[in-house]
mmCIF file of C-alpha atoms and ligand atoms in Angstrom:
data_model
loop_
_atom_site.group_PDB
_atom_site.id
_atom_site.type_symbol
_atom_site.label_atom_id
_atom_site.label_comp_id
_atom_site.label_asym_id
_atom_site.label_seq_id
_atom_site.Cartn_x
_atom_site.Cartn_y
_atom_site.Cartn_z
ATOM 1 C CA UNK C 839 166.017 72.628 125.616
ATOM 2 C CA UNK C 840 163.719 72.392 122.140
ATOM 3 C CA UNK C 841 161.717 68.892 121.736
ATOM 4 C CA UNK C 842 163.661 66.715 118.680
ATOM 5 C CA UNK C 843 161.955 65.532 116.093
ATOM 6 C CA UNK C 844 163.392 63.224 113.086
ATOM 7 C CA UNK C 845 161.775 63.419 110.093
ATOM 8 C CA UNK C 846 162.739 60.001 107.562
ATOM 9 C CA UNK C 847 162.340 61.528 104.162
ATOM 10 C CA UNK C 848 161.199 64.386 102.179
ATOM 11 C CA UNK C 849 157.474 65.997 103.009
ATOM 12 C CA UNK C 850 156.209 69.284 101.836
ATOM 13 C CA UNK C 851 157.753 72.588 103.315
ATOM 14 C CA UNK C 852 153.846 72.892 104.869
ATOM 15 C CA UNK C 853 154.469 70.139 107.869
ATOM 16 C CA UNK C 854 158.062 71.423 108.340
ATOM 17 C CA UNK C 855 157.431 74.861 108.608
ATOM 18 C CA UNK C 856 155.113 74.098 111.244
ATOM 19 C CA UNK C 857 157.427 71.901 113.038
ATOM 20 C CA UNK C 858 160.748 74.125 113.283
ATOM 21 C CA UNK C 859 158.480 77.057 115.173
ATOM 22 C CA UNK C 860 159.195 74.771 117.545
ATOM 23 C CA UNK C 861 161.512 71.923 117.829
ATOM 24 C CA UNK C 862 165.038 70.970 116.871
ATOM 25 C CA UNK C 863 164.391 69.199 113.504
ATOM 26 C CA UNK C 864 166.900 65.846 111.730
ATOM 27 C CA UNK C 865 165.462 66.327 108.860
ATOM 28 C CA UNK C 866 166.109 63.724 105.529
ATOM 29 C CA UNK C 867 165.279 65.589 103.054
ATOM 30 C CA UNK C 868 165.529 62.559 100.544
ATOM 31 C CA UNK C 869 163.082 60.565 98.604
ATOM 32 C CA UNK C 870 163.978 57.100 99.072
ATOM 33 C CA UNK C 871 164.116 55.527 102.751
ATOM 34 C CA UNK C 872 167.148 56.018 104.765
ATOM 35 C CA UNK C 873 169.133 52.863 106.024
ATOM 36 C CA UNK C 874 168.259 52.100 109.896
ATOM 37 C CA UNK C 875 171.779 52.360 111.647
ATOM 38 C CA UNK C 876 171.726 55.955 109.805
ATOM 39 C CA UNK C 877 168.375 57.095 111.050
ATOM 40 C CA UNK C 878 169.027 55.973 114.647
ATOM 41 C CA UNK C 879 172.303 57.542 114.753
ATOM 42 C CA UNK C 880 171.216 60.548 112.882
ATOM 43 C CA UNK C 881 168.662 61.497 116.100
ATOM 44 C CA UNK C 882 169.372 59.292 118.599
ATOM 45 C CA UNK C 883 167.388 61.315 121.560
ATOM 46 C CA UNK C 884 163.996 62.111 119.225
ATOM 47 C CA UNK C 885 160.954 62.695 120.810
ATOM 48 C CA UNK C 886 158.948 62.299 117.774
ATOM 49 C CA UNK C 887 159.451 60.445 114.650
ATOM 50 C CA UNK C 888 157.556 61.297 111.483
ATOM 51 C CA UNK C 889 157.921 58.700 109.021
ATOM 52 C CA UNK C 890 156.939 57.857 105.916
ATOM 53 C CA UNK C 891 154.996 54.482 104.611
ATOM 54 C CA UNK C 892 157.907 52.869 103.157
ATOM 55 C CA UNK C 893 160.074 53.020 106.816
ATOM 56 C CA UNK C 894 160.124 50.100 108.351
ATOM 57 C CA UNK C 895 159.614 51.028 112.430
ATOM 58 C CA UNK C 896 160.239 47.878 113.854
ATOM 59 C CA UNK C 897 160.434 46.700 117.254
ATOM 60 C CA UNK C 898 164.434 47.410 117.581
ATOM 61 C CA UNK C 899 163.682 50.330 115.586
ATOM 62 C CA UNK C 900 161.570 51.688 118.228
ATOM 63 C CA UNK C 901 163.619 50.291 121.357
ATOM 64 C CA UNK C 902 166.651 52.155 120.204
ATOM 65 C CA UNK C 903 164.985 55.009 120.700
ATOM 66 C CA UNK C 904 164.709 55.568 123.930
ATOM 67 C CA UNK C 905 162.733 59.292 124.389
ATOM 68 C CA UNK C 906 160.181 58.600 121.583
ATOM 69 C CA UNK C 907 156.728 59.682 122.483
ATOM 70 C CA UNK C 908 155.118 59.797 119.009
ATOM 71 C CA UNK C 909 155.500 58.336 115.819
ATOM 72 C CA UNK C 910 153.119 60.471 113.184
ATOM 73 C CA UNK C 911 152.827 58.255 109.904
ATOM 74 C CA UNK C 912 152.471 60.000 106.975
ATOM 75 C CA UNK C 913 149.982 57.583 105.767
ATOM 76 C CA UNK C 914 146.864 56.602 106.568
ATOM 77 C CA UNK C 915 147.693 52.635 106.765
ATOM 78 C CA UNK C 916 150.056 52.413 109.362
ATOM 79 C CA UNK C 917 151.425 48.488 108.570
ATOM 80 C CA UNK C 918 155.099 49.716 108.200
ATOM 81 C CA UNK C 919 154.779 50.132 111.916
ATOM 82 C CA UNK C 920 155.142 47.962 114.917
ATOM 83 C CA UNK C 921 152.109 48.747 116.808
ATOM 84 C CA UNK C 922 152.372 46.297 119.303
ATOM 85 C CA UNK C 923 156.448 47.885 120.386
ATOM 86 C CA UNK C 924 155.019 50.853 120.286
ATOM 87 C CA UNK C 925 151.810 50.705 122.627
ATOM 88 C CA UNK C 926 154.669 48.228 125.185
ATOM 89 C CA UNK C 927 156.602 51.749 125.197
ATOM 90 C CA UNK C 928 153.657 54.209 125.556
ATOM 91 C CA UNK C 929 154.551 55.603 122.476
ATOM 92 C CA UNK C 930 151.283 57.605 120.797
ATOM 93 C CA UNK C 931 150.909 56.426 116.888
ATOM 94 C CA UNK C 932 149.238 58.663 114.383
ATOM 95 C CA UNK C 933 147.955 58.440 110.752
ATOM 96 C CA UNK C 934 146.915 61.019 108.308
ATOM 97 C CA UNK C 935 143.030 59.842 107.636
ATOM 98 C CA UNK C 936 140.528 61.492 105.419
ATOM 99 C CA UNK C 937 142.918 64.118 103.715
ATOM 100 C CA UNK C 938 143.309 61.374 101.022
ATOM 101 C CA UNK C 939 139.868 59.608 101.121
ATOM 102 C CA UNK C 940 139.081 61.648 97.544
ATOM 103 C CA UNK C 941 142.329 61.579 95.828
ATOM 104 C CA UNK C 942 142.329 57.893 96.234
ATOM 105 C CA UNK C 943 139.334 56.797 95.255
ATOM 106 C CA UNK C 944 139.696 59.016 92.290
ATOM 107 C CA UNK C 945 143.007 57.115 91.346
ATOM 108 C CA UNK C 946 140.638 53.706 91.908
ATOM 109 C CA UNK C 947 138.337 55.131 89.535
ATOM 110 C CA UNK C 948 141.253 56.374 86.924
ATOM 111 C CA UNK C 949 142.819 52.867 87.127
ATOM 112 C CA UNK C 950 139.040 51.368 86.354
ATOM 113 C CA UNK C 951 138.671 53.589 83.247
ATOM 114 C CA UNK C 952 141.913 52.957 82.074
ATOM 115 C CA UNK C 953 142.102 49.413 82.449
ATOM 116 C CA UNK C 954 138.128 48.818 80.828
ATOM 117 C CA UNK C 955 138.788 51.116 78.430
ATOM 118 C CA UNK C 956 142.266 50.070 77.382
ATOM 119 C CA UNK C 957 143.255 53.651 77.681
ATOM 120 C CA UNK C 958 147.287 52.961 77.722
ATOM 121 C CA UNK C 959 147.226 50.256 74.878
ATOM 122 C CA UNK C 960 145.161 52.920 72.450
ATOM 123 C CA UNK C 961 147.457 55.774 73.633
ATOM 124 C CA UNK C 962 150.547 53.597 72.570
ATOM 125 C CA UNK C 963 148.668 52.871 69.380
ATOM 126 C CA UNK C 964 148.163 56.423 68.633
ATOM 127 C CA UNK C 965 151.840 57.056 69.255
ATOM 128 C CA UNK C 966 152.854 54.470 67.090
ATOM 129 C CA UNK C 967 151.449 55.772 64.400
ATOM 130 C CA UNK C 968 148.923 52.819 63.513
ATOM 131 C CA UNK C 969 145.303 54.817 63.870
ATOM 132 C CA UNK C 970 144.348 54.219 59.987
ATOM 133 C CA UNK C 971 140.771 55.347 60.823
ATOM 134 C CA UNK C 972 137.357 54.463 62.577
ATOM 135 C CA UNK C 973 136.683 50.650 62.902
ATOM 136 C CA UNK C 974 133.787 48.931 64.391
ATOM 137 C CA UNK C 975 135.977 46.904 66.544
ATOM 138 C CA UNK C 976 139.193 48.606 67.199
ATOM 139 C CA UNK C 977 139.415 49.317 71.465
ATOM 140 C CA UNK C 978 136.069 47.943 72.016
ATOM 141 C CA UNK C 979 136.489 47.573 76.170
ATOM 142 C CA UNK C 980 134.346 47.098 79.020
ATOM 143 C CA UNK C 981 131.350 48.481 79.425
ATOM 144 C CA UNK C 982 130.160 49.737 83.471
ATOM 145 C CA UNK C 983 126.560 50.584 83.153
ATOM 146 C CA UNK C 984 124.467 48.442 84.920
ATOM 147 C CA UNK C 985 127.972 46.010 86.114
ATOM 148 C CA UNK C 986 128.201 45.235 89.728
ATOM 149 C CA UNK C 987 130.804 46.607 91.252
ATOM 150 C CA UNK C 988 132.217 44.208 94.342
ATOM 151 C CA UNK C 989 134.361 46.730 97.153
ATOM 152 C CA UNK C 990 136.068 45.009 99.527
ATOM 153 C CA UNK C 991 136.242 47.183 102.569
ATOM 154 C CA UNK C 992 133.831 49.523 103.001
ATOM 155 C CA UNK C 993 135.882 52.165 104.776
ATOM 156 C CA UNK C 994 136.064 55.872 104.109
ATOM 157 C CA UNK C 995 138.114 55.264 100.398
ATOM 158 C CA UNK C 996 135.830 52.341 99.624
ATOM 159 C CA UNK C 997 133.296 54.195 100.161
ATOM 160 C CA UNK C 998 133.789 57.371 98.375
ATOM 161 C CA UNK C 999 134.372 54.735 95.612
ATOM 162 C CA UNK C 1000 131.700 53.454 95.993
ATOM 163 C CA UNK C 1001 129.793 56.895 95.236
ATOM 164 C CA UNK C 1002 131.985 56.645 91.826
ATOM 165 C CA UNK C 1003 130.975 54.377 90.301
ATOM 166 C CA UNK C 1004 127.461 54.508 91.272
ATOM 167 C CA UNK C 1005 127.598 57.927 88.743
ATOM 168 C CA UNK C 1006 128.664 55.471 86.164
ATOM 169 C CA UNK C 1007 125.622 53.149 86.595
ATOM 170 C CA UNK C 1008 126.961 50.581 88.925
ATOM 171 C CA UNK C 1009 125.435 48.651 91.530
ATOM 172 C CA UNK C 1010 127.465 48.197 94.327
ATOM 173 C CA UNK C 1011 127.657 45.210 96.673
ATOM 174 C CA UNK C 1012 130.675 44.993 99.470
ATOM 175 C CA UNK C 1013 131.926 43.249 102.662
ATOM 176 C CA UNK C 1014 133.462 44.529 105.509
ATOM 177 C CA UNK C 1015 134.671 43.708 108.987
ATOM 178 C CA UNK C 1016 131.554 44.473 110.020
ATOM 179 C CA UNK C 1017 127.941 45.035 108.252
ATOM 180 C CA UNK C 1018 127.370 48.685 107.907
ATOM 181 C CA UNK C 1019 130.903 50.096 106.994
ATOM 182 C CA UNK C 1020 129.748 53.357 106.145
ATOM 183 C CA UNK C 1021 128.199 52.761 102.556
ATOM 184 C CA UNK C 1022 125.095 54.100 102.726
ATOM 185 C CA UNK C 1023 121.651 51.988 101.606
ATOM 186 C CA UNK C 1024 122.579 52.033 98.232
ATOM 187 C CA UNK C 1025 125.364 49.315 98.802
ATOM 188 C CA UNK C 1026 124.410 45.973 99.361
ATOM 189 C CA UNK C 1027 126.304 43.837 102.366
ATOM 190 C CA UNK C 1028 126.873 39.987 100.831
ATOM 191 C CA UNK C 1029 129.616 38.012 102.117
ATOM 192 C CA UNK C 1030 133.255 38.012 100.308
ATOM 193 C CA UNK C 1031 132.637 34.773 98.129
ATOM 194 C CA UNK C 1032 129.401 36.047 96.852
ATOM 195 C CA UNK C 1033 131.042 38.986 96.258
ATOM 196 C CA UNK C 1034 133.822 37.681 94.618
ATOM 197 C CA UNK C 1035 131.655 34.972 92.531
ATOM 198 C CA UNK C 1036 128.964 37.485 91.443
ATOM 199 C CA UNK C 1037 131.099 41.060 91.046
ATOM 200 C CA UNK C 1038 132.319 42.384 87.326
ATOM 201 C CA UNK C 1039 134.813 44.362 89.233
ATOM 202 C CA UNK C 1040 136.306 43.415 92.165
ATOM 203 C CA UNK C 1041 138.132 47.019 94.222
ATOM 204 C CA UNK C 1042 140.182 45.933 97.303
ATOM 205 C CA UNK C 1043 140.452 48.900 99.820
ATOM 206 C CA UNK C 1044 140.927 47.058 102.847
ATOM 207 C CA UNK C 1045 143.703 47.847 105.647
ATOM 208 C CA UNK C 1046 146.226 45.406 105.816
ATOM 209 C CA UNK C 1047 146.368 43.646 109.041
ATOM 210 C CA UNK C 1048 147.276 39.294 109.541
ATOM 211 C CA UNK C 1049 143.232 38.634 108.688
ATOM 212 C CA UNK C 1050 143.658 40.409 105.402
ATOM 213 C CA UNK C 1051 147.023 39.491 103.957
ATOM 214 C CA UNK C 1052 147.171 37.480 101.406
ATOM 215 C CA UNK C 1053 143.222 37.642 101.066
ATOM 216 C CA UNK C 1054 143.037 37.397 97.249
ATOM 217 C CA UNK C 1055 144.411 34.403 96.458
ATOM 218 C CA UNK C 1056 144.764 31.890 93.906
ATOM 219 C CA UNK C 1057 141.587 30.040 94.588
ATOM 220 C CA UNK C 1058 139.620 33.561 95.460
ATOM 221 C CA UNK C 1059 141.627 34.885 91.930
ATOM 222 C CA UNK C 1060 139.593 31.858 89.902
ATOM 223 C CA UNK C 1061 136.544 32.077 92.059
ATOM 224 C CA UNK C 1062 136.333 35.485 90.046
ATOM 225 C CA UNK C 1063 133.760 36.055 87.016
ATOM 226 C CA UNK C 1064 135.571 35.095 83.628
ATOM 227 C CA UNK C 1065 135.807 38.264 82.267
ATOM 228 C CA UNK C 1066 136.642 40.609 85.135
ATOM 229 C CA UNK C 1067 138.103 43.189 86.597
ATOM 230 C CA UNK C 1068 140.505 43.907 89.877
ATOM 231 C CA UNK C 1069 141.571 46.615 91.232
ATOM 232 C CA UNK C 1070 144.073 47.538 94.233
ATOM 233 C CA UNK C 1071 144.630 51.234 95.622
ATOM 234 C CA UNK C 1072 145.301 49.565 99.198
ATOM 235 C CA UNK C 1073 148.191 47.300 99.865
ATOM 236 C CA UNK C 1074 149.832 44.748 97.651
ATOM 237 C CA UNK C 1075 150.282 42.205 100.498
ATOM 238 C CA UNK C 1076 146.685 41.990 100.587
ATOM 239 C CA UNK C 1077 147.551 39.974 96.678
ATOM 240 C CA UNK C 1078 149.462 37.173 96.095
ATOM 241 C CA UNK C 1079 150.820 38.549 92.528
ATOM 242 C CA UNK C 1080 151.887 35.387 91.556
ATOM 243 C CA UNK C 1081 148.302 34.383 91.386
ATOM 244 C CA UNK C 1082 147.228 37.266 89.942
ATOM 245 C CA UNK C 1083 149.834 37.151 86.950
ATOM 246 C CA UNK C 1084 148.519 33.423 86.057
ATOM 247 C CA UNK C 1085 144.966 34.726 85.864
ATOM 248 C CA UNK C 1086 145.925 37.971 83.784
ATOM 249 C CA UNK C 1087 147.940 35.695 81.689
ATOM 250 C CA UNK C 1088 145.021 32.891 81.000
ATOM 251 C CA UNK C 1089 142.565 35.827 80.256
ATOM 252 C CA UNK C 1090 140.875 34.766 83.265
ATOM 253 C CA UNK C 1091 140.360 38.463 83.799
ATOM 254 C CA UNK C 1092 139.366 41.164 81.608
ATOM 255 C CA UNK C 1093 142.230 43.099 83.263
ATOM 256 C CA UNK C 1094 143.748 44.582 86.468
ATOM 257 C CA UNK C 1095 144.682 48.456 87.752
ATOM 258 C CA UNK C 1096 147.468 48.389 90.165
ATOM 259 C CA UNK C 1097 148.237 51.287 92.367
ATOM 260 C CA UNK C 1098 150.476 49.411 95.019
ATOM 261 C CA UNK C 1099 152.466 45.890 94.872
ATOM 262 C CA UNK C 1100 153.440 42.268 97.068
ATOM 263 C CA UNK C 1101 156.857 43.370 97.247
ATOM 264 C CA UNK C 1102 156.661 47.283 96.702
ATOM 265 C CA UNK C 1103 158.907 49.413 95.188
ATOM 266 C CA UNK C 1104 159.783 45.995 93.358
ATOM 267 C CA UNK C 1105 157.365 44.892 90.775
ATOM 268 C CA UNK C 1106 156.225 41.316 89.197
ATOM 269 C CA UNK C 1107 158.514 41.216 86.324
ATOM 270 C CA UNK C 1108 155.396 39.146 84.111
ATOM 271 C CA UNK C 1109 153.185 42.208 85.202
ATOM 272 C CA UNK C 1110 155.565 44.521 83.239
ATOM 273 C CA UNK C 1111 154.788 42.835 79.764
ATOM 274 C CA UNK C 1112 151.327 41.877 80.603
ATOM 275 C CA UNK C 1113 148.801 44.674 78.297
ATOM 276 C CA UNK C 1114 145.511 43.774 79.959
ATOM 277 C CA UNK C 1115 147.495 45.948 83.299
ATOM 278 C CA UNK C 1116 147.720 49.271 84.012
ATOM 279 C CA UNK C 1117 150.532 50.306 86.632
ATOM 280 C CA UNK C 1118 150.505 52.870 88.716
ATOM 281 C CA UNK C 1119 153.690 53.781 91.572
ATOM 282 C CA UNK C 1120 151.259 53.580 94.425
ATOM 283 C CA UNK C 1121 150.203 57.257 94.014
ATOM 284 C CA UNK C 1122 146.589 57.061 95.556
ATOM 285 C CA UNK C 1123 147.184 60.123 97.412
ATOM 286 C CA UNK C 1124 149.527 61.903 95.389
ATOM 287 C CA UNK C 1125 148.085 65.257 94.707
ATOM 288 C CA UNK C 1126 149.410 68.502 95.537
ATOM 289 C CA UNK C 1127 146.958 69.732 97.850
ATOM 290 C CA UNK C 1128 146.704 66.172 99.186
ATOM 291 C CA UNK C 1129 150.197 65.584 100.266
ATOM 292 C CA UNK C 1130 149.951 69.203 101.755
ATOM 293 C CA UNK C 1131 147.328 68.259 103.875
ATOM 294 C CA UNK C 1132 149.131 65.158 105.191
ATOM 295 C CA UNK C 1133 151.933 67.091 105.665
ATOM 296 C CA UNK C 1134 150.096 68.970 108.367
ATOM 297 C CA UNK C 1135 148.304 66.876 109.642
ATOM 298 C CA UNK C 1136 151.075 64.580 110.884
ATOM 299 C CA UNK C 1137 153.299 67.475 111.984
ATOM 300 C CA UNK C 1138 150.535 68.804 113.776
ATOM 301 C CA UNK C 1139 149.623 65.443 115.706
ATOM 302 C CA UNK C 1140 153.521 65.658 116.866
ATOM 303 C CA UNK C 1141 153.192 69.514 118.051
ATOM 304 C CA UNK C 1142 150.197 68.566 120.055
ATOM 305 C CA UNK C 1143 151.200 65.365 121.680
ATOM 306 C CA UNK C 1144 154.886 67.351 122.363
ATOM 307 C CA UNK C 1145 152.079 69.873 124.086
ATOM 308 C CA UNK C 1146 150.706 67.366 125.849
ATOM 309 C CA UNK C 1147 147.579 67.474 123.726
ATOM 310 C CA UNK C 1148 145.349 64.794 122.346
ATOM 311 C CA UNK C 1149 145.817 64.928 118.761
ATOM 312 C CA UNK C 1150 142.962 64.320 116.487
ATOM 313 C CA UNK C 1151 144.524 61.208 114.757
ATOM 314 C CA UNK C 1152 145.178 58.776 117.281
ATOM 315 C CA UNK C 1153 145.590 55.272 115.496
ATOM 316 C CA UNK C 1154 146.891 53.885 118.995
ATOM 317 C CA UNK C 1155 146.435 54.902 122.280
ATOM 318 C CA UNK C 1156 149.054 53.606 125.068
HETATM 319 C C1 LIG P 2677 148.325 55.624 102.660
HETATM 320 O O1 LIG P 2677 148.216 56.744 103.147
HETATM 321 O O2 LIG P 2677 148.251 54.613 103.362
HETATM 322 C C2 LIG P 2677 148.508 55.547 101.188
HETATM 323 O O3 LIG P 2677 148.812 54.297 100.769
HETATM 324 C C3 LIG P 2677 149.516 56.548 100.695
HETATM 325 O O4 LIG P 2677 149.016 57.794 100.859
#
């Protein structure tokens, strides 16, 4: 009998081409998460689950299903996921790393264009009809060169951010579980208050785990440079949003790109009428050949562990 594999929501044909060669596939071929009960009942003997970031696998998620062997996130953060049911059951857990590094830290580096340069405001101007000609003033924004440039976590997207903005003139200072990261000498190590107290723009690309939720706060939020910049491509529950909207709204900061929010798909309401923000629907890694690539990548980590082979992607082994 064929290997079962449920599949939460809609990937590219790519990952499930490769997966009907050879297992029985429950395929939701939707674009918003399915309820629980549904899922379960859906595929109730699955030996893999391919998921997407906005499923919740929780611990009963996981427990009612008793033949899972993999879960293959089609994500590179894997917090949706109880990791801790799923090394108790053995059960293999893998992300899709690297494919997005570039396509993210490009978005990071759209977000900190738009935002210094007001891009959306003077687009909505245009549109308007108000452009009456050339003034001295009119969209004057942010310059970069020469601006430090604070990353917090210095992983594979920070760093590749990192390399960014160093085009435009930056310097770039960050901090990091641990001292090297993998910036290279260019990037200077200082802990996260000097960081935070000394940075123009502040990019959070950190994983989100209990140590780093909540890490920019109200007090961290003020600790800030009047005048500044944030910017999050990683995880909104690494922001309080409340705290962010009261700095945005005293002028605090110079402005904020958002790719991802606290309570995701559901956004601050002040955020929505606040111009010194520019939104973005958590689309990091949203480019065609991107989302191809994850595709793969996490249907291929289920074919091999269904082969009994050690897939390259391993977030947790049992
Ligand atoms: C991820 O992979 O974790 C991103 O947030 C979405 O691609």
């Amino acid at each position: 009998m064929k290997k079962r594999v449920l599949i939460t929501q809609h990937i590219p044909e790519t990952g499930i081409r490769l997966l009907e060669k050879q297992f029985d596939l429950v395929y939701h071929d939707v674009r918003q998460p399915v309820q629980t009960e549904r899922l379960i009942s859906s595929c109730p003997d699955a030996d893999a689950l391919l998921c997407l970031l906005s499923d919740k696998i929780t611990s009963d998620f996981i427990s009612r299903l008793p033949d899972l062997k993999v879960i293959a996130n089609y994500a590179v953060g894997v917090n949706n996921i109880d990791l801790h049911a799923a090394k108790n059951r053995k059960i293999l857990v893998c992300n899709t790393p690297d494919v997005l590094t570039h396509a993210t830290a490009d978005l990071a580096l759209g977000l900190l264009l738009a935002v210094t340069r007001q891009l959306i405001p003077a687009d909505q101007f245009c549109r308007r009809g108000e452009f009456k000609g050339w003034a001295s003033d009119l969209f004057a924004g942010f310059g970069l060169q020469g601006k430090q440039c604070g990353i917090i976590g210095m992983g594979k997207i920070g760093t590749a951010f990192a390399e960014r903005v160093k085009v435009l003139g930056m310097k770039v200072v960050y901090s990091n579980r641990n001292v090297s990261g993998s910036a290279d000498s260019a990037c200077t190590f200082v802990s996260l208050d000097e960081l935070i107290q000394t940075s123009d723009v502040v990019s959070i690309h950190a994983p989100l785990t209990t140590e780093t939720r909540g890490i920019m706060n109200l007090e961290r939020f003020l600790a800030m440079k009047p005048g500044s910049v944030f910017l999050n491509t990683g995880r909104g529950e690494l922001v309080d949003e409340g705290a962010l909207v009261q700095v945005l709204k005293t002028g605090h900061l110079f402005g904020a790109g958002l790719d991802v929010f606290e309570r995701e798909p559901e956004i601050h309401q002040d955020l929505l009428s606040l111009n010194n923000v520019v939104l973005a629907p958590h689309i990091g890694s949203a480019t065609i050949e991107t989302r191809e690539k994850m595709a793969i990548m996490a249907a291929q980590a289920i074919c091999d562990v269904l082969n009994g082979l050690t897939p390259t992607n391993l977030v947790l082994f049992s």
